[in-house]
């Protein structure tokens, strides 16, 4: 390959004008001729760049309300021409000058469709046509043309121009080319994903519908410490599928501690999801170990968050060691003091006060993650997020599980109905049970879990595990089962431990036998008709 020629002519057309003043100075210092359009032209001119309008250069005006600006042979010929005698002769014949640098980013399609009240017409008008065409053309001709789609790359562009006498090395042009194609691919995926929300006559397909085609595009958020095990490399990608969902972990701010691992993020996500669900019942704390809850609690009256956390931790203090904690409110000094009492891997909360950060700074290996709007958009009216899991040969996709039939909305099937306090604990147990690996049994009492049995191959064994962990605390507790009891043995085990009320989906061929067992023991039982398996 011949040595790269200096950058003599650039085309700049950017929707995102972040750091445009940096680019302007680079173009001025490098004495680059600049072509531009619309708002970018005005902004560059105001920054002192000697800029030429594309319409003046091509001799063709912008038409159709700006829909056509750069779709012209003098633009695409200048970008796509190879440095060969034949192409150079053609350029001279048609009066086309080579374009050596293309700085383009695209219409803000994602931002527009994310705005409340955005219409289908708004979305269509923000589908960029000329921008992707120029980016792809420049990337195709990367051996001669540099293409920049990210304002974060302006600085290294300027440094390379200074270091290489106004030219750009092959390694940088190749890097920019890869980034450009990833940029247009992600943009197209966002458009296709949005359009999948509508049927062939333009009507919304509804929140439960899944698309016929799935487009997944994501940007790496940096290397993780390792995967599930230290010998496995891993990365975290923020995907376009997360648009419109409550804030995800890619937006969390890490205040201290070593880099996160794959397992840390899985556990933090489980803790965040459970805390979000519980926060609908009041101030909440969740403790997660190996993607399953080992303790959770909600406030009793005006109870302080520090005390709520302690009750969640003490639900299974042994398992909480080395766990991940999510809290629904800010971490102040009082909460921080209680957090510092136990070895923890990660704490995630909306915020940390300066006093809390100072106190926890002594815990060098503790990662503190703040996610300011972690509870925004998590109400029962929110659309369940799309969740993916990979298997051999492809991806499984489903909507996130949501408790839409709470215990209080269920059908009382026993002679005794639950009391108000039992109903509150049943709802807590039901929400926690949704986050436990099936088969799952959860015991709660006075606004906190006291025993959890999960990941068992029989329901009665899950009940035995939960009641054994609860011990004496099972007396007066309530129980939630993620699926129906196939036999009465699980109810008998719960009653023997002192459980007073049960919530379950119902639907077994032996429901009558199970309800009879509950009546024999004087238990209250509620059927919700809604199963919550988690595999």
mmCIF file of C-alpha atoms in Angstrom, residues 4 37 39 68 74 160 171 174 179-180 195 215 322 335 354 363 396 400 419 513:
data_model
loop_
_atom_site.group_PDB
_atom_site.id
_atom_site.type_symbol
_atom_site.label_atom_id
_atom_site.label_comp_id
_atom_site.label_asym_id
_atom_site.label_seq_id
_atom_site.Cartn_x
_atom_site.Cartn_y
_atom_site.Cartn_z
ATOM 1 C CA UNK A 4 -1.275 7.859 2.855
ATOM 2 C CA UNK A 37 -24.478 21.369 5.381
ATOM 3 C CA UNK A 39 -26.746 23.544 11.091
ATOM 4 C CA UNK A 68 -31.735 15.491 -0.145
ATOM 5 C CA UNK A 74 -19.529 15.195 -6.560
ATOM 6 C CA UNK A 160 -2.464 11.672 14.512
ATOM 7 C CA UNK A 171 -3.967 1.508 11.770
ATOM 8 C CA UNK A 174 -8.738 0.774 9.851
ATOM 9 C CA UNK A 179 -16.236 1.769 14.227
ATOM 10 C CA UNK A 180 -18.142 3.357 11.332
ATOM 11 C CA UNK A 195 -40.539 -0.728 13.368
ATOM 12 C CA UNK A 215 -31.869 -7.200 16.081
ATOM 13 C CA UNK A 322 -19.967 -12.038 50.336
ATOM 14 C CA UNK A 335 -26.928 2.666 56.538
ATOM 15 C CA UNK A 354 -20.343 11.957 51.256
ATOM 16 C CA UNK A 363 -13.693 -1.406 52.536
ATOM 17 C CA UNK A 396 -34.550 -17.451 23.653
ATOM 18 C CA UNK A 400 -39.720 -10.174 32.001
ATOM 19 C CA UNK A 419 -55.477 -11.166 57.915
ATOM 20 C CA UNK A 513 -56.746 -32.280 48.511
#
